[in-house]
């Protein structure tokens, strides 16, 4: 059956090595279409939570549910594939721009790929490449800028059309104009999908339905931007610097 993008964690404990727990008692609930953001210092466990949303690892204890189906301990590659991921480092392969977008959904038509690229805000730069959609990319994508690689990653996720998304915002500097394009593409992609966002700029989490503030493997505060500011705790400290 089709997943709606509802995701729930109940008392989840996890360690990459079972002897060293890195996430403690994680509870969270995302309604279909909500935007959940994770903030917190390095090593706090943000990437680890998103690794678990994808079910890349087995958990030690607790439950992870998609639409009430507990996927925490059983291997369900079919369910795992239903999530879209836009990572910091986009994995491009030697092939055309079109093929690299189509990787999101292998049976997508050219028209579907172009539609996805338009939604992702990638169409304009692709049209300006020497051979447009037929331009061959090097395996490491080094013939594109970092911002352009991100736009392709967004297009690739858009063609897959998943009910839920994980977005890991780039830390490295891209110019302001490209950044604005990437952020518009991401906003279009997130529309109508559950989104889990690891943000390195607090300005991009302001509109989240819930911001999770993490510290040493625990969620120590949660709420909307305004609620967290009123709380005058860790988020307030991070925000006011
Ligand atoms: C949380 C450890 C890491 C840290 C803790 C991804 C990963 C992490 N860890 C591993 O042992 N193996 C792994 O593959 O888990 O780390 P995180 O989840 O990566 O933290 P973060 O995403 O909040 O940090 P950052 O630097 O990306 O902001 O003890 O050693
Ligand atoms: Mg991380």
XYZ file of N, CA and C and ligand atoms in Angstrom:
754
model
N 0.838 -1.210 0.000
C 0.000 0.000 0.000
C 0.866 1.251 0.000
N 0.291 2.349 -0.391
C 1.029 3.612 -0.452
C 1.263 4.155 0.950
N 2.478 4.624 1.203
C 2.759 5.254 2.488
C 2.360 6.730 2.430
N 1.922 7.244 3.591
C 1.463 8.636 3.623
C 2.576 9.598 4.051
N 3.663 9.044 4.614
C 4.719 9.906 5.140
C 4.617 10.106 6.641
N 3.731 9.338 7.298
C 3.664 9.402 8.762
C 4.823 8.579 9.338
N 5.601 9.203 10.227
C 6.762 8.524 10.812
C 6.737 8.712 12.317
N 6.957 7.629 13.049
C 6.943 7.720 14.510
C 8.112 6.952 15.116
N 8.789 7.574 16.082
C 9.829 6.901 16.868
C 9.278 6.756 18.288
N 9.408 5.561 18.848
C 8.962 5.360 20.229
C 10.098 4.738 21.031
N 10.588 5.451 21.998
C 11.637 4.966 22.912
C 12.791 4.282 22.177
N 13.315 4.957 21.162
C 14.367 4.344 20.351
C 15.754 4.565 20.985
N 16.448 3.456 21.174
C 17.862 3.487 21.579
C 18.677 2.910 20.434
N 19.823 3.518 20.184
C 20.651 3.020 19.086
C 22.125 3.317 19.308
N 22.976 2.370 18.910
C 24.425 2.592 18.848
C 24.970 1.889 17.621
N 25.948 2.506 16.955
C 26.564 1.833 15.804
C 27.247 0.554 16.279
N 27.760 0.647 17.498
C 28.277 -0.508 18.199
C 27.328 -0.683 19.396
N 26.725 -1.867 19.546
C 25.706 -2.035 20.588
C 26.204 -1.712 22.003
N 27.525 -1.734 22.167
C 28.068 -1.425 23.493
C 28.154 0.074 23.746
N 28.008 0.855 22.654
C 28.135 2.303 22.838
C 26.892 2.970 22.237
N 25.897 3.203 23.103
C 24.637 3.801 22.661
C 24.878 5.274 22.309
N 24.460 5.688 21.096
C 24.638 7.106 20.738
C 23.304 7.858 20.682
N 22.186 7.146 20.607
C 20.871 7.809 20.702
C 20.118 7.199 21.880
N 19.603 8.083 22.714
C 18.935 7.621 23.930
C 17.462 7.998 23.923
N 16.598 6.995 23.991
C 15.175 7.203 24.239
C 14.574 8.299 23.356
N 14.673 8.109 22.042
C 14.156 9.097 21.098
C 12.670 8.857 20.836
N 11.871 9.873 21.079
C 10.441 9.840 20.789
C 10.114 11.000 19.869
N 9.447 10.702 18.781
C 8.986 11.803 17.921
C 7.883 11.298 17.005
N 7.070 12.231 16.544
C 5.963 11.881 15.678
C 5.842 12.931 14.588
N 5.880 12.479 13.340
C 5.704 13.403 12.218
C 4.422 13.050 11.487
N 3.508 13.988 11.453
C 2.281 13.823 10.658
C 2.625 13.956 9.187
N 1.863 13.305 8.304
C 2.131 13.458 6.874
C 2.216 14.937 6.491
N 3.253 15.298 5.778
C 3.394 16.674 5.286
C 4.115 17.621 6.213
N 4.406 17.180 7.431
C 5.069 18.107 8.355
C 6.555 18.247 8.066
N 7.100 19.374 8.490
C 8.539 19.612 8.383
C 9.150 19.568 9.780
N 10.035 18.595 9.971
C 10.710 18.418 11.255
C 12.174 18.787 11.055
N 12.716 19.635 11.927
C 14.100 20.054 11.775
C 14.926 19.586 12.968
N 16.183 19.267 12.711
C 17.103 18.874 13.774
C 18.233 19.884 13.848
N 18.475 20.395 15.042
C 19.616 21.284 15.249
C 20.397 20.788 16.462
N 21.602 21.264 16.614
C 22.422 20.863 17.754
C 23.869 20.726 17.337
N 24.749 20.681 18.322
C 26.182 20.733 18.025
C 26.665 19.450 17.356
N 27.882 19.488 16.865
C 28.447 18.368 16.130
C 28.533 17.126 17.027
N 28.173 15.979 16.449
C 28.180 14.738 17.209
C 26.938 14.517 18.055
N 25.957 15.411 17.973
C 24.757 15.314 18.807
C 23.858 14.141 18.397
N 23.971 13.693 17.129
C 23.157 12.561 16.690
C 22.165 12.880 15.589
N 22.287 14.027 14.959
C 21.327 14.441 13.922
C 21.376 13.493 12.726
N 22.584 13.266 12.199
C 22.724 12.362 11.057
C 22.294 10.948 11.443
N 22.604 10.559 12.650
C 22.241 9.208 13.102
C 20.722 9.020 13.093
N 19.976 10.004 13.556
C 18.507 9.891 13.517
C 18.040 9.707 12.077
N 18.599 10.489 11.161
C 18.131 10.355 9.778
C 18.574 9.007 9.186
N 19.723 8.483 9.621
C 20.115 7.128 9.205
C 19.066 6.103 9.651
N 18.461 6.343 10.813
C 17.467 5.399 11.321
C 16.114 5.583 10.634
N 15.771 6.827 10.303
C 14.523 7.055 9.563
C 14.585 6.257 8.263
N 15.768 6.175 7.681
C 15.977 5.378 6.468
C 16.138 3.894 6.731
N 16.217 3.546 7.991
C 16.441 2.145 8.367
C 17.722 1.591 7.757
N 18.802 2.380 7.798
C 20.094 1.867 7.345
C 20.680 0.892 8.371
N 20.186 0.973 9.619
C 20.706 0.124 10.694
C 19.546 -0.462 11.489
N 19.830 -1.542 12.188
C 18.880 -2.088 13.157
C 18.984 -1.272 14.438
N 17.873 -1.103 15.122
C 17.935 -0.368 16.393
C 18.041 -1.355 17.555
N 18.564 -0.857 18.686
C 18.736 -1.730 19.843
C 17.414 -1.925 20.576
N 16.654 -0.854 20.697
C 15.417 -0.950 21.458
C 14.428 0.113 20.978
N 13.145 -0.165 21.136
C 12.114 0.787 20.767
C 11.457 0.420 19.449
N 10.695 1.381 18.911
C 9.951 1.125 17.675
C 10.074 2.299 16.703
N 10.187 1.969 15.434
C 10.095 2.977 14.380
C 8.941 2.553 13.491
N 7.975 3.440 13.320
C 6.795 3.072 12.521
C 6.603 4.030 11.351
N 6.292 3.435 10.212
C 5.759 4.207 9.084
C 4.288 3.825 9.023
N 3.400 4.782 9.073
C 1.972 4.473 8.985
C 1.586 3.270 9.839
N 2.067 3.304 11.091
C 1.708 2.237 12.023
C 2.337 0.880 11.757
N 3.201 0.790 10.739
C 3.905 -0.476 10.509
C 5.250 -0.358 11.222
N 5.524 -1.273 12.147
C 6.790 -1.230 12.868
C 7.912 -1.751 11.980
N 8.820 -0.839 11.596
C 9.913 -1.250 10.727
C 11.237 -1.220 11.474
N 11.175 -1.078 12.787
C 12.384 -0.890 13.587
C 13.331 -2.063 13.559
N 12.822 -3.256 13.505
C 13.732 -4.392 13.629
C 13.703 -5.353 12.450
N 12.699 -5.234 11.599
C 12.681 -6.139 10.459
C 13.191 -5.434 9.217
N 13.827 -6.182 8.355
C 14.372 -5.593 7.133
C 13.264 -5.471 6.103
N 13.017 -4.264 5.699
C 11.969 -4.012 4.709
C 12.514 -3.095 3.639
N 13.338 -3.614 2.765
C 13.939 -2.732 1.759
C 12.905 -2.008 0.912
N 11.749 -2.622 0.704
C 10.712 -1.968 -0.085
C 10.220 -0.702 0.605
N 10.125 -0.743 1.942
C 9.706 0.443 2.680
C 10.821 1.476 2.689
N 12.053 0.985 2.851
C 13.175 1.911 2.891
C 13.268 2.723 1.611
N 13.022 2.063 0.511
C 13.139 2.741 -0.768
C 12.093 3.834 -0.954
N 11.097 3.833 -0.099
C 10.027 4.804 -0.286
C 10.416 6.201 0.185
N 11.570 6.334 0.824
C 12.007 7.655 1.262
C 12.970 8.273 0.260
N 12.910 9.565 0.153
C 13.841 10.286 -0.717
C 14.906 10.950 0.121
N 16.110 10.956 -0.370
C 17.202 11.548 0.390
C 17.933 12.574 -0.467
N 18.124 13.737 0.076
C 18.980 14.721 -0.590
C 20.144 14.983 0.352
N 21.261 14.357 0.051
C 22.411 14.429 0.945
C 23.312 15.599 0.585
N 24.185 15.912 1.520
C 25.156 16.976 1.280
C 25.998 16.688 0.047
N 26.508 15.462 -0.013
C 27.325 15.082 -1.159
C 26.467 14.228 -2.082
N 26.128 14.807 -3.211
C 25.286 14.092 -4.156
C 26.123 13.055 -4.893
N 25.632 11.862 -4.957
C 26.367 10.828 -5.676
C 25.968 10.837 -7.138
N 26.827 11.415 -7.956
C 26.586 11.447 -9.393
C 27.439 10.375 -10.034
N 27.008 9.887 -11.175
C 27.811 8.883 -11.870
C 28.094 9.362 -13.284
N 29.038 8.704 -13.942
C 29.387 9.054 -15.310
C 28.196 8.698 -16.197
N 27.631 9.703 -16.793
C 26.429 9.516 -17.599
C 25.836 10.877 -17.847
N 24.725 10.928 -18.567
C 24.143 12.229 -18.876
C 23.407 12.800 -17.667
N 23.135 14.094 -17.759
C 22.329 14.756 -16.732
C 20.980 14.036 -16.610
N 20.394 13.711 -17.755
C 19.094 13.025 -17.759
C 19.167 11.708 -16.993
N 20.196 10.896 -17.278
C 20.347 9.615 -16.580
C 20.538 9.810 -15.085
N 21.276 10.857 -14.736
C 21.509 11.105 -13.314
C 20.220 11.509 -12.592
N 19.331 12.198 -13.277
C 18.036 12.531 -12.671
C 17.167 11.273 -12.616
N 17.185 10.515 -13.723
C 16.334 9.323 -13.822
C 16.667 8.276 -12.762
N 17.874 8.362 -12.205
C 18.290 7.432 -11.166
C 17.286 7.433 -9.997
N 16.557 8.535 -9.816
C 15.525 8.593 -8.777
C 14.363 7.642 -9.037
N 14.108 7.352 -10.300
C 13.014 6.432 -10.667
C 13.369 5.883 -12.049
N 13.863 4.664 -12.068
C 14.540 4.164 -13.270
C 13.642 4.098 -14.506
N 12.336 3.977 -14.301
C 11.454 3.893 -15.480
C 10.813 5.247 -15.830
N 11.349 6.329 -15.256
C 10.787 7.656 -15.560
C 11.061 8.033 -17.027
N 10.107 8.685 -17.635
C 10.291 9.155 -19.015
C 11.110 10.455 -19.008
N 11.612 10.854 -20.173
C 12.328 12.128 -20.276
C 11.443 13.269 -19.788
N 10.170 13.222 -20.156
C 9.240 14.292 -19.763
C 9.137 14.387 -18.238
N 9.065 13.238 -17.575
C 8.983 13.239 -16.107
C 10.261 13.818 -15.497
N 11.403 13.481 -16.096
C 12.679 13.995 -15.570
C 12.763 15.514 -15.745
N 12.300 16.005 -16.877
C 12.337 17.451 -17.127
C 11.372 18.180 -16.185
N 10.213 17.569 -15.968
C 9.238 18.152 -15.049
C 9.848 18.247 -13.637
N 10.555 17.182 -13.233
C 11.202 17.161 -11.913
C 12.289 18.233 -11.841
N 13.053 18.375 -12.932
C 14.119 19.384 -12.955
C 13.530 20.788 -12.856
N 12.390 20.991 -13.487
C 11.736 22.309 -13.400
C 11.293 22.582 -11.971
N 10.673 21.574 -11.348
C 10.240 21.749 -9.962
C 11.440 22.053 -9.059
N 12.550 21.380 -9.334
C 13.752 21.538 -8.506
C 14.498 22.836 -8.786
N 14.046 23.591 -9.803
C 14.722 24.842 -10.129
C 16.047 24.568 -10.867
N 16.181 23.352 -11.416
C 17.435 22.961 -12.062
C 17.391 23.133 -13.580
N 16.192 23.271 -14.127
C 16.013 23.284 -15.582
C 16.837 24.383 -16.271
N 16.857 25.571 -15.692
C 17.529 26.699 -16.351
C 19.028 26.469 -16.491
N 19.673 25.983 -15.428
C 21.124 25.775 -15.551
C 21.404 24.597 -16.483
N 20.543 23.591 -16.476
C 20.762 22.427 -17.361
C 20.683 22.871 -18.826
N 19.701 23.721 -19.132
C 19.561 24.205 -20.511
C 20.804 24.968 -20.982
N 21.500 25.574 -20.029
C 22.695 26.354 -20.389
C 23.963 25.492 -20.508
N 23.898 24.207 -20.131
C 25.058 23.317 -20.279
C 25.297 23.049 -21.769
N 26.522 22.685 -22.148
C 26.858 22.519 -23.570
C 25.851 21.634 -24.337
N 25.493 20.498 -23.764
C 24.539 19.619 -24.438
C 23.238 19.469 -23.653
N 22.920 20.465 -22.862
C 21.670 20.415 -22.115
C 21.551 19.126 -21.302
N 20.389 18.486 -21.397
C 20.138 17.248 -20.631
C 21.040 16.100 -21.077
N 21.658 16.221 -22.257
C 22.540 15.154 -22.746
C 24.002 15.382 -22.382
N 24.282 16.441 -21.615
C 25.654 16.693 -21.176
C 26.120 15.531 -20.298
N 27.300 15.022 -20.592
C 27.842 13.900 -19.808
C 28.589 14.446 -18.587
N 28.219 13.922 -17.429
C 28.865 14.333 -16.183
C 29.991 13.378 -15.849
N 31.041 13.915 -15.248
C 32.091 13.036 -14.737
C 31.562 12.383 -13.465
N 32.128 11.245 -13.134
C 31.635 10.472 -11.991
C 31.535 11.254 -10.703
N 32.511 12.127 -10.462
C 32.469 12.891 -9.215
C 31.702 14.209 -9.374
N 31.154 14.409 -10.561
C 30.371 15.624 -10.779
C 31.226 16.875 -10.783
N 32.541 16.720 -10.999
C 33.430 17.872 -10.855
C 33.240 18.897 -11.980
N 32.507 18.517 -13.040
C 32.240 19.540 -14.056
C 30.993 20.365 -13.735
N 30.471 20.208 -12.514
C 29.367 21.055 -12.045
C 29.793 21.749 -10.750
N 29.148 22.863 -10.464
C 29.412 23.519 -9.181
C 28.669 22.754 -8.083
N 29.021 23.022 -6.856
C 28.359 22.327 -5.755
C 26.859 22.631 -5.719
N 26.528 23.890 -5.982
C 25.114 24.270 -6.001
C 24.360 23.534 -7.097
N 24.994 23.404 -8.268
C 24.356 22.682 -9.380
C 24.168 21.211 -9.043
N 25.140 20.625 -8.349
C 25.000 19.219 -7.932
C 23.817 19.073 -6.979
N 23.648 20.069 -6.117
C 22.511 20.019 -5.194
C 21.182 20.135 -5.932
N 21.152 20.991 -6.948
C 19.917 21.126 -7.724
C 19.582 19.802 -8.420
N 20.610 19.098 -8.897
C 20.376 17.784 -9.512
C 19.873 16.767 -8.489
N 20.420 16.838 -7.292
C 19.964 15.931 -6.227
C 18.485 16.179 -5.920
N 18.085 17.440 -5.943
C 16.680 17.778 -5.682
C 15.804 17.246 -6.817
N 16.283 17.406 -8.057
C 15.534 16.893 -9.214
C 15.400 15.375 -9.139
N 16.466 14.727 -8.736
C 16.459 13.268 -8.618
C 15.434 12.812 -7.566
N 15.392 13.517 -6.448
C 14.406 13.183 -5.413
C 12.995 13.480 -5.906
N 12.842 14.557 -6.665
C 11.505 14.937 -7.148
C 10.953 13.896 -8.115
N 11.817 13.312 -8.943
C 11.340 12.322 -9.902
C 10.915 11.036 -9.177
N 11.545 10.772 -8.030
C 11.163 9.594 -7.236
C 9.810 9.801 -6.554
N 9.452 11.058 -6.308
C 8.159 11.424 -5.731
C 7.832 10.667 -4.430
N 8.733 10.718 -3.441
C 8.518 9.951 -2.215
C 7.572 10.659 -1.242
N 6.930 9.931 -0.324
C 6.057 10.565 0.659
C 6.839 11.291 1.750
N 8.107 10.902 1.938
C 8.921 11.539 2.978
C 10.323 11.779 2.455
N 10.952 12.789 3.017
C 12.250 13.248 2.527
C 13.197 13.505 3.676
N 14.484 13.307 3.394
C 15.503 13.719 4.338
C 16.418 14.697 3.624
N 16.569 15.862 4.192
C 17.390 16.895 3.557
C 18.533 17.260 4.490
N 19.727 17.097 4.000
C 20.899 17.477 4.788
C 21.505 18.697 4.123
N 21.335 19.818 4.774
C 21.771 21.085 4.186
C 23.294 21.160 4.110
N 23.788 21.703 3.010
C 25.238 21.808 2.831
C 25.829 22.826 3.785
N 26.971 22.497 4.305
C 27.667 23.429 5.193
C 28.550 24.370 4.386
N 29.158 23.797 3.334
C 30.149 24.571 2.607
C 29.494 25.746 1.878
N 30.319 26.724 1.605
C 29.778 27.965 1.094
C 29.419 27.870 -0.386
N 28.166 28.126 -0.702
C 27.781 28.353 -2.084
C 27.315 29.808 -2.125
N 27.410 30.417 -3.304
C 27.097 31.843 -3.338
C 25.608 32.091 -3.039
N 25.325 33.303 -2.641
C 23.987 33.648 -2.165
C 22.900 33.379 -3.195
N 23.228 33.666 -4.471
C 22.232 33.486 -5.509
C 21.907 31.999 -5.693
N 22.954 31.162 -5.742
C 22.762 29.723 -5.865
C 22.028 29.182 -4.640
N 22.427 29.674 -3.491
C 21.779 29.242 -2.256
C 20.284 29.527 -2.296
N 19.923 30.692 -2.805
C 18.507 31.039 -2.908
C 17.795 30.080 -3.871
N 18.475 29.713 -4.964
C 17.885 28.778 -5.925
C 17.701 27.404 -5.315
N 18.724 26.944 -4.589
C 18.645 25.634 -3.940
C 17.518 25.646 -2.910
N 17.435 26.711 -2.149
C 16.425 26.723 -1.098
C 15.003 26.819 -1.680
N 14.859 27.503 -2.845
C 13.536 27.496 -3.498
C 13.179 26.113 -4.031
N 14.191 25.431 -4.603
C 13.989 24.066 -5.090
C 13.585 23.121 -3.969
N 14.270 23.264 -2.850
C 13.968 22.405 -1.702
C 12.558 22.674 -1.180
N 12.183 23.944 -1.113
C 10.839 24.285 -0.646
C 9.786 23.645 -1.547
N 10.010 23.692 -2.864
C 9.057 23.096 -3.800
C 9.002 21.580 -3.609
N 10.154 20.984 -3.383
C 10.216 19.534 -3.179
C 9.511 19.116 -1.888
N 9.650 19.916 -0.845
C 9.071 19.561 0.462
C 7.560 19.713 0.506
N 7.034 20.535 -0.383
C 5.595 20.805 -0.399
C 4.788 19.499 -0.445
N 3.953 19.272 0.562
C 3.105 18.081 0.568
C 3.796 16.790 0.986
N 5.067 16.865 1.407
C 5.756 15.655 1.869
C 6.267 15.869 3.291
N 6.326 14.785 4.051
C 6.977 14.861 5.350
C 8.465 15.098 5.108
N 9.046 16.076 5.806
C 10.449 16.383 5.578
C 11.226 16.429 6.880
N 12.361 15.772 6.878
C 13.279 15.804 8.010
C 14.504 16.572 7.545
N 14.743 17.686 8.187
C 15.770 18.608 7.707
C 16.872 18.777 8.738
N 18.094 18.501 8.330
C 19.237 18.837 9.165
C 19.754 20.165 8.650
N 19.590 21.184 9.454
C 19.920 22.519 8.979
C 21.138 23.042 9.696
N 21.998 23.659 8.935
C 23.167 24.259 9.545
C 22.991 25.767 9.687
N 21.970 26.287 9.041
C 21.641 27.703 9.215
C 20.297 27.748 9.933
N 20.266 28.398 11.064
C 19.013 28.414 11.837
C 17.899 29.109 11.065
N 18.270 29.996 10.131
C 17.234 30.705 9.379
C 16.351 29.747 8.561
N 16.910 28.580 8.150
C 16.110 27.667 7.324
C 15.192 26.767 8.150
N 15.299 26.768 9.470
C 14.419 25.908 10.270
C 13.254 26.688 10.873
N 13.298 28.003 10.727
C 12.300 28.865 11.367
C 10.850 28.450 11.103
N 10.599 27.971 9.868
C 9.217 27.645 9.500
C 8.858 26.180 9.763
N 9.726 25.428 10.443
C 9.439 24.006 10.698
C 8.242 23.853 11.637
N 7.488 22.762 11.469
C 6.379 22.470 12.385
C 6.921 22.100 13.761
N 8.085 21.456 13.765
C 8.717 21.129 15.035
C 10.232 21.120 14.860
N 10.930 21.799 15.747
C 12.391 21.804 15.747
C 12.849 20.945 16.926
N 13.697 19.965 16.629
C 14.250 19.101 17.672
C 15.658 19.607 17.986
N 15.893 19.958 19.231
C 17.221 20.407 19.624
C 17.926 19.218 20.264
N 19.066 18.819 19.673
C 19.750 17.612 20.145
C 21.051 17.935 20.848
N 21.343 17.118 21.834
C 22.581 17.243 22.598
C 22.954 15.851 23.073
N 24.154 15.417 22.727
C 24.671 14.124 23.188
C 23.659 12.980 23.068
N 23.058 12.879 21.885
C 22.185 11.736 21.613
C 20.787 11.811 22.189
N 20.429 12.964 22.715
C 19.065 13.126 23.243
C 18.402 14.356 22.640
N 17.070 14.300 22.565
C 16.308 15.495 22.193
C 16.071 16.253 23.491
N 16.702 17.410 23.617
C 16.617 18.113 24.905
C 15.543 19.204 24.912
N 15.158 19.680 23.719
C 14.059 20.656 23.628
C 13.361 20.417 22.317
N 12.071 20.719 22.247
C 11.376 20.642 20.961
C 10.239 21.650 20.924
N 9.918 22.104 19.730
C 8.818 23.049 19.583
C 9.006 23.865 18.319
N 8.102 24.817 18.130
C 8.273 25.719 16.993
C 9.334 26.752 17.363
N 9.786 27.481 16.356
C 10.779 28.525 16.593
C 10.329 29.470 17.714
N 9.096 29.951 17.627
C 8.613 30.911 18.622
C 8.548 30.300 20.030
N 8.061 29.038 20.088
C 7.996 28.367 21.396
C 9.383 28.214 22.006
N 10.344 27.829 21.160
C 11.704 27.601 21.667
C 12.377 28.903 22.075
N 12.082 29.968 21.363
C 12.640 31.273 21.741
C 12.077 31.695 23.109
N 10.750 31.485 23.285
C 10.124 31.838 24.569
C 10.698 31.029 25.732
N 11.114 29.783 25.418
C 11.644 28.882 26.447
C 12.978 29.389 27.008
N 13.665 30.186 26.209
C 14.973 30.737 26.604
C 15.955 29.668 27.086
N 15.997 28.546 26.372
C 16.929 27.463 26.698
C 18.047 27.375 25.681
N 18.382 26.136 25.304
C 19.506 25.884 24.403
C 19.297 26.510 23.022
N 18.083 26.357 22.464
C 17.812 26.901 21.134
C 17.977 28.419 21.142
N 17.446 29.026 22.171
C 17.551 30.473 22.320
C 19.024 30.894 22.347
N 19.826 30.107 23.080
C 21.277 30.369 23.134
C 21.908 30.257 21.742
N 21.569 29.157 21.023
C 22.119 28.959 19.689
C 21.706 30.112 18.784
N 20.459 30.496 18.908
C 19.893 31.483 17.999
C 20.454 32.884 18.249
N 20.586 33.195 19.504
C 21.065 34.548 19.810
C 22.594 34.576 19.845
N 23.199 33.363 19.687
C 24.657 33.254 19.564
C 25.384 33.659 20.828
C 26.563 10.900 16.636
C 28.908 8.446 15.994
C 29.638 9.787 16.081
C 28.993 10.458 17.263
C 27.575 9.912 17.234
C 27.257 8.890 11.267
C 28.010 8.114 12.332
C 28.170 8.597 13.626
N 28.829 7.898 14.619
C 29.374 6.639 14.325
O 29.941 5.986 15.211
N 29.243 6.133 13.054
C 28.583 6.815 12.034
O 28.473 6.307 10.893
O 27.588 8.744 16.428
O 27.065 11.358 15.390
P 26.191 12.077 14.237
O 24.842 11.496 14.237
O 26.967 11.997 12.983
O 26.141 13.588 14.772
P 25.636 14.919 14.053
O 25.078 14.590 12.716
O 24.716 15.608 14.993
O 26.965 15.784 13.905
P 27.411 16.818 12.748
O 28.887 16.952 12.925
O 27.045 16.273 11.410
O 26.722 18.138 13.064
O 29.569 10.022 18.477
O 31.006 9.592 16.302
Mg 25.683 15.065 10.729
